[in-house]
Short mmCIF file of C-alpha atoms (C1' of nucleotides) in Angstrom, two decimals:
data_model
loop_
_atom_site.label_atom_id
_atom_site.label_comp_id
_atom_site.label_asym_id
_atom_site.label_seq_id
_atom_site.Cartn_x
_atom_site.Cartn_y
_atom_site.Cartn_z
CA MET A 1 124.07 16.07 54.41
CA ALA A 2 126.12 15.99 50.87
CA THR A 3 128.47 18.28 52.21
CA SER A 4 130.01 15.31 54.64
CA THR A 5 130.77 12.76 52.06
CA ALA A 6 134.35 14.08 51.58
CA ALA A 7 134.82 13.96 55.49
CA LEU A 8 133.38 10.59 55.56
CA ARG A 9 135.56 9.09 52.76
CA LYS A 10 138.40 10.72 54.17
CA LEU A 11 138.18 9.00 57.46
CA GLU A 12 137.18 5.76 56.09
CA ARG A 13 139.67 5.42 53.58
CA ASN A 14 141.66 2.92 55.74
CA GLU A 15 139.37 1.13 57.63
CA ALA A 16 135.65 0.84 56.93
CA LEU A 17 133.67 2.23 59.76
CA THR A 18 130.26 0.53 61.05
CA ASP A 19 127.13 2.33 60.34
CA ASP A 20 126.91 3.29 63.56
CA GLU A 21 130.22 4.95 63.82
CA ARG A 22 129.77 6.72 60.54
CA ALA A 23 126.32 8.35 61.99
CA ALA A 24 128.16 9.29 65.19
CA TYR A 25 130.45 10.96 63.00
CA VAL A 26 128.22 12.79 60.78
CA ALA A 27 125.93 13.78 63.76
CA ILE A 28 128.71 15.95 65.18
CA LEU A 29 129.27 17.98 61.97
CA GLY A 30 126.17 19.59 62.76
CA ARG A 31 126.95 23.08 63.14
CA THR A 32 128.36 24.75 60.19
CA ARG A 33 129.84 28.33 59.38
CA THR A 34 131.27 30.06 56.20
CA PHE A 35 134.25 32.09 55.76
CA GLY A 36 135.19 34.11 53.01
CA ALA A 37 138.55 34.03 51.14
CA ARG A 38 141.34 35.76 53.34
CA GLU A 39 139.43 35.45 56.46
CA ASP A 40 141.03 33.52 59.38
CA ILE A 41 139.02 30.44 60.55
CA MET A 42 141.37 29.99 63.46
CA PRO A 43 143.76 32.68 64.21
CA GLU A 44 147.39 32.00 66.03
CA GLY A 45 147.48 32.35 69.62
CA ALA A 46 143.70 31.31 70.07
CA ARG A 47 142.31 29.06 72.66
CA PRO A 48 139.52 27.37 70.69
CA THR A 49 136.65 25.41 72.61
CA PHE A 50 136.07 23.19 69.27
CA SER A 51 137.70 21.66 66.33
CA THR A 52 137.44 22.49 62.31
CA VAL A 53 136.42 20.32 59.97
CA MET A 54 136.69 21.22 56.32
CA LEU A 55 133.44 20.89 54.23
CA THR A 56 134.38 22.83 51.01
CA GLY A 57 137.05 24.93 49.95
CA VAL A 58 140.35 25.46 50.12
CA ALA A 59 142.27 26.63 53.58
CA CYS A 60 145.81 26.53 55.03
CA ARG A 61 147.91 26.24 57.82
CA TYR A 62 150.02 29.12 57.75
CA ARG A 63 152.70 31.35 60.13
CA THR A 64 153.04 34.98 59.97
CA MET A 65 156.54 36.04 60.72
CA LEU A 66 158.16 39.56 61.13
CA GLU A 67 157.61 42.17 58.31
CA GLY A 68 154.42 40.34 57.50
CA ARG A 69 156.16 37.30 55.26
CA ARG A 70 154.00 34.19 55.71
CA GLN A 71 154.95 30.87 55.34
CA ILE A 72 152.34 28.26 54.38
CA VAL A 73 152.38 24.71 55.90
CA SER A 74 149.78 22.85 54.70
CA LEU A 75 146.74 22.76 52.59
CA GLN A 76 143.54 21.81 53.77
CA PHE A 77 140.86 20.45 51.43
CA ALA A 78 137.35 19.18 52.10
CA GLY A 79 137.31 16.19 54.80
CA ASP A 80 140.21 17.54 56.56
CA MET A 81 140.21 18.24 60.26
CA CYS A 82 142.54 21.04 60.40
CA ASP A 83 142.84 21.56 64.02
CA LEU A 84 141.90 18.64 65.84
CA HIS A 85 145.17 19.26 67.41
CA SER A 86 143.41 22.13 69.39
CA LEU A 87 141.85 19.52 71.15
CA LEU A 88 145.32 18.93 73.14
CA LEU A 89 147.63 21.30 72.19
CA GLN A 90 146.42 24.77 73.61
CA PRO A 91 146.99 27.74 72.37
CA MET A 92 147.30 27.60 68.55
CA ASP A 93 150.79 27.74 67.39
CA HIS A 94 149.53 28.75 63.95
CA ALA A 95 146.64 30.16 62.28
CA ILE A 96 144.09 28.49 59.93
CA GLY A 97 143.26 30.67 57.07
CA ALA A 98 140.34 30.27 54.16
CA LEU A 99 142.11 30.75 51.01
CA THR A 100 138.79 30.49 49.14
CA ALA A 101 135.58 30.85 50.47
CA CYS A 102 134.76 27.86 52.77
CA THR A 103 132.35 26.06 54.83
CA VAL A 104 133.33 24.60 57.78
CA ALA A 105 131.89 22.39 60.65
CA GLN A 106 132.72 23.23 64.10
CA ILE A 107 132.50 20.42 66.63
CA PRO A 108 132.94 21.37 70.54
CA HIS A 109 135.68 19.62 72.12
CA GLU A 110 133.50 18.09 74.89
CA THR A 111 131.81 16.46 71.74
CA VAL A 112 134.88 14.88 70.09
CA ARG A 113 135.53 13.90 73.37
CA GLU A 114 132.57 11.92 74.06
CA VAL A 115 132.41 10.54 70.48
CA VAL A 116 135.73 9.20 70.88
CA ARG A 117 134.70 7.71 74.10
CA ARG A 118 131.91 5.97 72.83
CA HIS A 119 133.37 5.12 69.46
CA PRO A 120 137.26 4.26 70.26
CA ARG A 121 137.92 3.28 66.71
CA LEU A 122 136.86 6.61 65.78
CA GLY A 123 139.28 8.00 68.17
CA GLU A 124 141.68 5.49 66.31
CA ALA A 125 140.65 7.25 62.99
CA PHE A 126 141.19 10.81 64.21
CA TRP A 127 144.47 9.99 65.86
CA ARG A 128 145.81 8.34 62.50
CA ASP A 129 144.26 11.75 60.54
CA THR A 130 146.65 13.64 62.71
CA LEU A 131 149.67 11.41 62.17
CA ILE A 132 149.08 11.52 58.13
CA ASP A 133 149.12 15.32 58.70
CA GLY A 134 152.66 14.79 60.31
CA ALA A 135 153.57 12.57 57.21
CA VAL A 136 152.13 15.36 54.84
CA PHE A 137 154.67 18.13 56.56
CA ARG A 138 157.46 15.70 56.61
CA GLU A 139 157.12 15.38 52.70
CA TRP A 140 156.65 19.28 52.75
CA ILE A 141 160.10 19.52 54.29
CA VAL A 142 161.96 17.37 51.99
CA SER A 143 160.63 19.59 49.29
CA LEU A 144 161.48 22.93 50.93
CA GLY A 145 164.97 21.40 51.78
CA ARG A 146 165.87 19.49 48.83
CA ARG A 147 163.94 20.02 45.74
CA THR A 148 164.25 22.70 42.95
CA ALA A 149 161.45 25.36 42.63
CA TYR A 150 160.26 23.31 39.68
CA VAL A 151 160.13 19.97 41.05
CA ARG A 152 158.61 21.31 44.30
CA VAL A 153 155.59 22.93 42.64
CA ALA A 154 155.28 19.74 40.31
CA HIS A 155 155.22 17.70 43.42
CA LEU A 156 152.72 19.68 45.14
CA PHE A 157 150.30 19.41 41.96
CA CYS A 158 151.01 15.70 42.29
CA GLU A 159 149.91 15.74 46.00
CA ALA A 160 146.80 17.64 45.29
CA LEU A 161 145.69 15.62 42.75
CA VAL A 162 145.89 12.40 44.63
CA ARG A 163 144.30 13.91 47.74
CA LEU A 164 141.68 15.40 45.95
CA ARG A 165 140.63 12.26 44.12
CA ALA A 166 140.87 10.15 47.35
CA VAL A 167 137.77 12.31 48.73
CA GLY A 168 135.99 12.39 45.26
CA LEU A 169 137.01 16.00 44.32
CA ALA A 170 138.88 15.37 41.06
CA GLU A 171 138.00 12.97 38.35
CA GLY A 172 140.67 12.12 36.08
CA CYS A 173 143.37 14.38 36.02
CA GLU A 174 141.62 17.88 36.64
CA PHE A 175 140.95 19.66 39.73
CA ASP A 176 139.93 23.07 40.98
CA LEU A 177 142.83 24.95 42.79
CA PRO A 178 141.66 28.53 43.30
CA LEU A 179 144.61 30.12 44.84
CA THR A 180 146.63 32.96 43.46
CA GLN A 181 150.06 32.65 42.59
CA ALA A 182 151.17 34.72 45.79
CA ASP A 183 149.39 31.86 47.77
CA LEU A 184 151.56 29.50 46.07
CA ALA A 185 154.71 31.26 46.78
CA ASP A 186 153.77 31.47 50.48
CA ALA A 187 153.21 27.61 50.30
CA PHE A 188 156.66 27.12 48.41
CA GLY A 189 158.65 29.68 50.04
CA LEU A 190 159.37 31.22 46.89
CA SER A 191 158.86 34.66 45.22
CA ILE A 192 155.77 35.27 43.31
CA VAL A 193 157.94 36.03 40.17
CA HIS A 194 159.84 32.73 40.66
CA VAL A 195 156.64 30.80 40.98
CA ASN A 196 155.12 32.50 37.81
CA ARG A 197 158.04 31.23 35.81
CA VAL A 198 157.86 27.80 37.16
CA LEU A 199 154.31 27.45 36.01
CA GLN A 200 154.97 28.47 32.74
CA ARG A 201 157.85 26.19 32.36
CA LEU A 202 155.67 23.49 33.39
CA ARG A 203 153.05 24.25 31.13
CA SER A 204 155.45 24.82 27.95
CA ASP A 205 156.84 21.44 29.09
CA GLY A 206 153.30 19.87 28.40
CA LEU A 207 152.88 18.51 31.99
CA VAL A 208 150.58 20.85 33.75
CA SER A 209 148.61 24.07 33.32
CA MET A 210 146.71 26.15 35.71
CA ARG A 211 144.18 28.52 34.57
CA GLY A 212 141.36 30.47 36.17
CA GLY A 213 141.95 28.40 39.34
CA ARG A 214 141.52 25.17 37.75
CA VAL A 215 144.30 22.54 37.10
CA ALA A 216 144.76 20.36 34.25
CA ILE A 217 147.46 17.82 34.39
CA HIS A 218 148.20 16.96 30.77
CA ASP A 219 150.75 13.79 31.47
CA TRP A 220 150.61 12.43 34.84
CA ARG A 221 153.75 10.05 34.21
CA GLY A 222 155.59 12.80 33.26
CA LEU A 223 154.66 15.08 35.97
CA LYS A 224 155.18 12.15 38.41
CA ALA A 225 158.47 11.50 37.41
CA ALA A 226 159.80 15.26 37.10
CA ALA A 227 158.05 15.64 40.96
CA GLU A 228 160.01 12.38 42.01
CA PHE A 229 156.55 11.76 43.52
CA SER A 230 155.60 8.73 45.27
CA PRO A 231 152.22 8.69 47.27
CA ALA A 232 153.07 6.42 49.77
CA TYR A 233 153.34 9.11 52.48
CA LEU A 234 149.79 10.02 52.47
CA HIS A 235 148.66 6.43 53.26
CA LEU A 236 145.87 6.23 51.29
CA GLY A 237 146.10 2.83 49.87
CA ALA A 238 145.85 1.76 46.38
CA ASP A 239 143.31 2.95 43.52
CA VAL A 240 143.95 6.51 44.02
CA GLU A 241 146.06 7.53 41.22
CA PRO A 242 144.97 8.27 37.89
CA ALA A 243 145.53 5.57 34.89
CA MET B 1 166.39 2.64 85.45
CA ALA B 2 168.41 5.75 85.37
CA THR B 3 167.57 5.96 81.41
CA SER B 4 164.04 6.40 81.74
CA THR B 5 164.23 9.77 83.36
CA ALA B 6 164.19 11.83 80.26
CA ALA B 7 161.44 9.89 78.90
CA LEU B 8 159.34 10.31 81.89
CA ARG B 9 160.07 13.95 82.15
CA LYS B 10 159.02 14.48 78.66
CA LEU B 11 155.59 12.81 79.06
CA GLU B 12 155.03 14.54 82.31
CA ARG B 13 155.55 17.98 81.15
CA ASN B 14 152.12 19.09 80.98
CA GLU B 15 150.11 16.99 82.90
CA ALA B 16 151.59 15.04 85.95
CA LEU B 17 150.96 11.10 86.12
CA THR B 18 149.78 9.41 88.83
CA ASP B 19 152.33 6.74 90.33
CA ASP B 20 150.51 4.07 88.62
CA GLU B 21 150.64 5.46 85.07
CA ARG B 22 154.56 6.46 85.80
CA ALA B 23 155.02 2.84 86.74
CA ALA B 24 153.19 1.50 84.06
CA TYR B 25 155.33 3.65 81.52
CA VAL B 26 158.35 2.77 82.72
CA ALA B 27 157.40 -0.91 82.84
CA ILE B 28 157.06 -0.95 79.02
CA LEU B 29 160.43 0.73 78.32
CA GLY B 30 161.91 -2.63 79.24
CA ARG B 31 163.31 -4.17 76.35
CA THR B 32 166.41 -1.98 75.31
CA ARG B 33 168.80 -2.08 72.33
CA THR B 34 171.76 0.07 71.20
CA PHE B 35 173.04 1.30 67.75
CA GLY B 36 175.87 2.58 66.42
CA ALA B 37 176.44 5.99 64.73
CA ARG B 38 174.98 6.03 61.20
CA GLU B 39 173.05 2.95 61.60
CA ASP B 40 169.26 2.83 60.94
CA ILE B 41 167.12 2.56 64.06
CA MET B 42 164.32 1.65 61.76
CA PRO B 43 164.52 1.83 57.88
CA GLU B 44 162.05 3.28 55.45
CA GLY B 45 159.38 1.03 54.23
CA ALA B 46 159.77 -1.41 57.27
CA ARG B 47 156.48 -2.66 59.14
CA PRO B 48 157.81 -2.79 62.47
CA THR B 49 155.97 -4.39 65.28
CA PHE B 50 157.14 -2.33 67.95
CA SER B 51 157.45 1.53 68.47
CA THR B 52 160.86 2.91 69.52
CA VAL B 53 161.45 5.34 72.64
CA MET B 54 164.98 6.98 72.66
CA LEU B 55 166.88 6.60 75.91
CA THR B 56 170.29 8.00 74.94
CA GLY B 57 172.13 9.76 71.87
CA VAL B 58 170.86 11.53 69.05
CA ALA B 59 168.80 10.43 66.17
CA CYS B 60 167.03 11.37 63.19
CA ARG B 61 164.21 10.97 61.07
CA TYR B 62 164.92 11.51 57.36
CA ARG B 63 164.16 10.73 53.87
CA THR B 64 166.66 9.69 51.22
CA MET B 65 166.41 10.85 47.63
CA LEU B 66 167.46 9.95 44.13
CA GLU B 67 171.16 10.11 43.89
CA GLY B 68 171.83 9.60 47.69
CA ARG B 69 170.73 13.09 48.61
CA ARG B 70 169.20 13.00 52.22
CA GLN B 71 167.05 15.29 54.33
CA ILE B 72 166.78 15.16 57.94
CA VAL B 73 163.08 15.83 59.02
CA SER B 74 163.43 16.08 62.56
CA LEU B 75 166.17 15.43 65.60
CA GLN B 76 165.34 13.13 67.96
CA PHE B 77 166.58 13.39 71.57
CA ALA B 78 166.28 11.04 74.71
CA GLY B 79 162.75 10.86 76.08
CA ASP B 80 161.49 10.91 72.30
CA MET B 81 158.90 8.64 71.19
CA CYS B 82 160.36 8.39 67.48
CA ASP B 83 158.01 6.16 65.48
CA LEU B 84 154.86 5.67 67.79
CA HIS B 85 152.73 6.59 64.49
CA SER B 86 154.15 3.28 63.22
CA LEU B 87 151.27 1.88 65.60
CA LEU B 88 148.84 3.17 63.16
CA LEU B 89 150.85 4.21 59.87
CA GLN B 90 152.38 1.46 58.02
CA PRO B 91 154.87 1.10 56.32
CA MET B 92 157.39 3.37 57.21
CA ASP B 93 157.52 6.50 55.20
CA HIS B 94 160.59 7.81 56.50
CA ALA B 95 163.81 6.26 58.28
CA ILE B 96 164.84 6.77 61.67
CA GLY B 97 168.56 7.05 61.85
CA ALA B 98 171.21 6.90 64.88
CA LEU B 99 173.32 10.35 64.50
CA THR B 100 175.33 9.20 67.30
CA ALA B 101 175.55 5.91 69.34
CA CYS B 102 172.00 5.49 70.77
CA THR B 103 170.11 3.10 73.42
CA VAL B 104 166.47 2.65 72.72
CA ALA B 105 163.65 0.86 73.96
CA GLN B 106 161.62 -1.41 71.94
CA ILE B 107 157.97 -1.47 72.65
CA PRO B 108 155.67 -3.94 70.89
CA HIS B 109 152.59 -2.38 69.46
CA GLU B 110 150.54 -4.65 71.29
CA THR B 111 151.95 -3.79 74.65
CA VAL B 112 151.41 0.14 73.64
CA ARG B 113 147.55 -0.87 72.87
CA GLU B 114 147.27 -2.42 76.13
CA VAL B 115 148.70 0.22 78.20
CA VAL B 116 146.48 2.85 76.24
CA ARG B 117 143.56 0.57 77.14
CA ARG B 118 144.44 0.46 80.59
CA HIS B 119 145.62 3.85 81.08
CA PRO B 120 143.69 6.35 78.74
CA ARG B 121 145.53 9.13 80.09
CA LEU B 122 148.75 7.69 78.95
CA GLY B 123 147.08 7.31 75.74
CA GLU B 124 146.38 10.93 75.58
CA ALA B 125 149.71 11.86 76.50
CA PHE B 126 151.01 9.22 73.52
CA TRP B 127 148.56 11.45 71.12
CA ARG B 128 149.77 14.45 72.26
CA ASP B 129 153.31 13.88 72.10
CA THR B 130 152.60 13.16 68.36
CA LEU B 131 150.84 16.19 67.98
CA ILE B 132 154.18 18.30 69.33
CA ASP B 133 156.32 16.23 66.66
CA GLY B 134 153.42 18.07 64.16
CA ALA B 135 154.08 21.54 65.37
CA VAL B 136 158.03 21.02 65.51
CA PHE B 137 157.72 19.87 61.73
CA ARG B 138 155.82 23.02 60.79
CA GLU B 139 158.19 24.90 62.63
CA TRP B 140 160.88 23.41 60.48
CA ILE B 141 158.78 24.16 57.43
CA VAL B 142 158.77 27.67 58.30
CA SER B 143 162.70 27.70 58.58
CA LEU B 144 163.35 26.23 55.50
CA GLY B 145 160.62 28.17 53.68
CA ARG B 146 161.25 31.91 54.88
CA ARG B 147 164.09 31.86 57.05
CA THR B 148 168.00 32.61 55.75
CA ALA B 149 170.52 29.91 56.68
CA TYR B 150 171.98 32.23 59.32
CA VAL B 151 168.74 32.46 61.30
CA ARG B 152 167.57 28.97 60.33
CA VAL B 153 170.93 27.65 61.92
CA ALA B 154 170.59 30.13 65.14
CA HIS B 155 166.80 28.75 65.46
CA LEU B 156 167.77 25.13 65.56
CA PHE B 157 170.27 25.80 68.50
CA CYS B 158 167.58 27.61 70.05
CA GLU B 159 164.90 24.71 69.93
CA ALA B 160 167.55 22.28 70.62
CA LEU B 161 168.52 24.17 74.01
CA VAL B 162 165.07 24.29 75.01
CA ARG B 163 164.08 20.95 74.28
CA LEU B 164 167.19 19.30 76.15
CA ARG B 165 166.70 21.66 78.92
CA ALA B 166 163.15 20.13 79.47
CA VAL B 167 164.44 16.65 80.06
CA GLY B 168 167.26 17.58 82.08
CA LEU B 169 169.93 17.30 79.35
CA ALA B 170 171.10 20.65 79.31
CA GLU B 171 172.17 23.05 82.40
CA GLY B 172 172.44 26.57 81.66
CA CYS B 173 173.28 27.56 78.24
CA GLU B 174 175.60 24.50 77.10
CA PHE B 175 174.44 20.87 75.56
CA ASP B 176 175.87 17.56 73.66
CA LEU B 177 175.03 17.81 70.14
CA PRO B 178 177.80 15.47 68.47
CA LEU B 179 176.70 16.04 65.21
CA THR B 180 179.24 16.46 62.00
CA GLN B 181 178.38 19.56 59.81
CA ALA B 182 177.23 17.23 57.06
CA ASP B 183 174.27 16.42 59.56
CA LEU B 184 173.43 19.60 59.94
CA ALA B 185 173.55 20.29 56.16
CA ASP B 186 171.19 17.35 55.86
CA ALA B 187 168.96 18.84 58.22
CA PHE B 188 169.13 22.53 57.39
CA GLY B 189 168.91 21.88 53.51
CA LEU B 190 172.04 23.41 53.07
CA SER B 191 175.58 22.40 51.72
CA ILE B 192 178.20 21.48 54.10
CA VAL B 193 180.40 24.53 52.99
CA HIS B 194 177.76 27.04 53.85
CA VAL B 195 176.92 25.27 57.18
CA ASN B 196 180.77 25.80 57.62
CA ARG B 197 180.69 29.58 57.31
CA VAL B 198 177.39 30.08 59.06
CA LEU B 199 178.43 28.70 61.90
CA GLN B 200 181.85 30.60 61.91
CA ARG B 201 179.89 33.69 61.59
CA LEU B 202 177.68 32.96 64.51
CA ARG B 203 180.60 32.36 66.62
CA SER B 204 182.11 35.73 65.64
CA ASP B 205 179.07 37.23 66.28
CA GLY B 206 179.42 35.94 69.80
CA LEU B 207 176.35 34.05 69.68
CA VAL B 208 177.10 30.17 69.64
CA SER B 209 179.89 28.13 69.08
CA MET B 210 180.03 24.47 68.38
CA ARG B 211 183.35 22.43 68.95
CA GLY B 212 183.75 19.03 69.85
CA GLY B 213 180.32 18.19 69.48
CA ARG B 214 179.30 20.51 72.44
CA VAL B 215 177.10 23.59 71.91
CA ALA B 216 177.97 26.58 73.74
CA ILE B 217 175.58 29.46 73.60
CA HIS B 218 177.16 32.86 74.71
CA ASP B 219 174.16 35.19 74.37
CA TRP B 220 170.85 33.76 74.93
CA ARG B 221 168.82 36.88 74.23
CA GLY B 222 171.04 37.51 71.26
CA LEU B 223 170.68 34.21 69.92
CA LYS B 224 167.00 34.38 70.38
CA ALA B 225 166.63 37.49 68.65
CA ALA B 226 168.66 36.74 65.92
CA ALA B 227 166.89 33.34 65.22
CA GLU B 228 163.04 35.25 65.94
CA PHE B 229 162.77 32.33 68.52
CA SER B 230 159.71 31.87 70.25
CA PRO B 231 159.21 28.34 72.29
CA ALA B 232 155.49 28.52 72.22
CA TYR B 233 155.16 25.82 69.41
CA LEU B 234 157.01 23.10 71.71
CA HIS B 235 154.06 23.46 74.20
CA LEU B 236 156.40 22.78 76.89
CA GLY B 237 155.18 25.18 79.48
CA ALA B 238 157.23 27.90 81.21
CA ASP B 239 160.80 27.79 82.72
CA VAL B 240 162.23 26.30 79.98
CA GLU B 241 163.97 28.83 78.83
CA PRO B 242 167.71 29.80 80.35
CA ALA B 243 167.77 32.98 82.54
"C1'" DC C 1 203.08 7.02 60.06
"C1'" DG C 2 199.72 6.89 56.64
"C1'" DG C 3 194.56 6.61 55.87
"C1'" DT C 4 190.32 8.02 56.85
"C1'" DT C 5 187.00 11.53 58.00
"C1'" DG C 6 185.78 16.12 59.36
"C1'" DT C 7 186.64 21.11 59.02
"C1'" DT C 8 188.02 25.18 56.42
"C1'" DT C 9 188.87 28.17 52.74
"C1'" DG C 10 188.96 30.41 47.95
"C1'" DA C 11 186.93 31.04 43.35
"C1'" DC C 12 183.41 30.72 40.34
"C1'" DG C 13 178.57 29.78 38.89
"C1'" DC C 14 173.43 29.58 39.18
"C1'" DA C 15 168.69 29.28 41.22
"C1'" DG C 16 165.94 32.35 43.02
"C1'" DT C 17 165.24 37.11 44.92
"C1'" DT C 18 164.10 42.05 44.25
"C1'" DC C 19 162.99 45.91 41.69
"C1'" DA C 20 160.23 48.35 38.29
"C1'" DA C 21 156.95 48.36 34.84
"C1'" DG C 22 153.59 46.97 31.97
"C1'" DC C 23 149.13 44.28 30.87
"C1'" DG C 24 144.70 42.58 31.28
"C1'" DG C 25 140.57 41.13 33.48
"C1'" DA C 26 136.46 42.34 36.70
"C1'" DG C 27 134.08 45.45 39.38
"C1'" DT C 28 132.62 50.30 40.38
"C1'" DG C 29 130.69 54.72 39.77
"C1'" DG C 30 129.61 58.42 36.70
"C1'" DC D 1 129.00 53.02 27.71
"C1'" DC D 2 132.96 54.40 29.12
"C1'" DA D 3 136.78 55.80 32.98
"C1'" DC D 4 138.94 54.41 36.69
"C1'" DT D 5 140.89 51.36 39.95
"C1'" DC D 6 141.90 46.98 41.75
"C1'" DC D 7 144.20 43.11 41.77
"C1'" DG D 8 146.45 39.15 39.87
"C1'" DC D 9 149.49 38.08 35.96
"C1'" DT D 10 153.75 38.56 33.14
"C1'" DT D 11 158.21 40.26 31.72
"C1'" DG D 12 163.09 42.23 31.89
"C1'" DA D 13 167.07 43.36 34.19
"C1'" DA D 14 170.32 43.54 37.85
"C1'" DC D 15 171.60 41.41 42.24
"C1'" DT D 16 172.71 37.78 46.05
"C1'" DG D 17 172.72 33.87 48.94
"C1'" DC D 18 174.11 29.85 48.53
"C1'" DG D 19 175.65 25.65 45.96
"C1'" DT D 20 179.61 23.39 43.42
"C1'" DC D 21 184.20 22.53 42.72
"C1'" DA D 22 188.67 21.64 44.30
"C1'" DA D 23 192.19 21.67 47.50
"C1'" DA D 24 194.60 22.28 51.84
"C1'" DC D 25 194.36 21.12 56.93
"C1'" DA D 26 193.16 19.06 60.95
"C1'" DA D 27 192.15 15.38 64.14
"C1'" DC D 28 191.59 10.56 65.39
"C1'" DC D 29 193.20 5.59 64.93
"C1'" DG D 30 195.16 1.43 63.51
#
DNA sequence: CGGTTGTTTGACGCAGTTCAAGCGGAGTGG
DNA sequence: CCACTCCGCTTGAACTGCGTCAAACAACCG
């Protein structure tokens, strides 16, 4: 199934799998579902009996606070296993929400356990994937704690580009990111108004522009420098940055 | 060895281990080392061949930015395995630093792998532990993104109390937390001056006071309410909050 | 007793918020 | 085909939480 290529690419980035392992992984992606934008793929407090793998679309993990404020905690692209942790951690301490229309695979926990038992290296790859999630969280903390809004936004675009290139969803310096400025504000811990102003500044500085849900990076080295971006924390190996 | 009780308590919080598993875990904690305050237990960029378990003291994960600014990403107390991820993720994308004098156990990765192979349930407990780290990171993101300084500080004290009680390092509503206000500032993404003012306000509001490296919570329910704290994300089970 | 490290206080400035309003495009119904 | 509405984007002005700078103070230690 064509939709599993991103998922495979993600899992294999660090260590090639055997045909056997690859087949086993694709096999468990069987049952798929679609969600509309703004639907919850998995609500906070749920006790799911399956884990979710993103096949297409953009989703996020988020927490809702009193008075309806929301903080997005990570973005999830195709290939990401966004609630693998529900295998061991119940109930969900945060929600997973579709930001755009999404198709996902839902893998029963029992199936995950079985595949891990039979293919220990897949289990290791899964564990590794959750550890990289942790690394991305840490970087997000650094952004929110010590980077100005301008740098923070620039940094996210750098991260998105690299992650999307790694799974073949961006060529060159452009990629789809059909989020509203309100979504971005919830991700950055900023107000909508300020996100808007920062985006304008990034564009007029000739670094990135975002229009119609598509991001175009006009000056990768400049953006990278402005963002103090270094892709090490993504643990994706080489050949992942644009020329 | 008395120092391993916190580590065991942490690991066993969710599922009791067999005597066998317990013994296997304590056995690998053999080689210990001590670090002075402000020493690096594990520097950024290193490629360690072992993982570190905290036995006593307080450490942190942190990232250093340009111009020497620092962002602390998590606090590590006794019992925490603070770089278990180095088993699968190399090189270190952040550093681990001792905030106070610390004693740690250093477990060769090969030993970890072997123990996991022989005791799958220990492997699961390890994985689980790294997943809880992730949950703590997410909460930290929410704090930095959407909580005011006052709430953020209150929240950390709530988290510290609950985590320390869970491993038997706090009785009632007091615990040791011998950090400087500069350390706290780096953790909260605030300036030292502002941390100082917030601490004063928390004290004069009768919620918490921190003096001589000891934290005393005077009004748990009040603090919890002010912090919008709910311990669910720590996945520690019941009986962990003070009466 | 002086040096060093951590805490406290005050005055001032700025990054980012809030409020409020206007604008433009897409969908919908008459 | 136009009118109406909704949603997202944009702009301006006023406000504020927190940072910066600078200095005094307190505790510890050799």
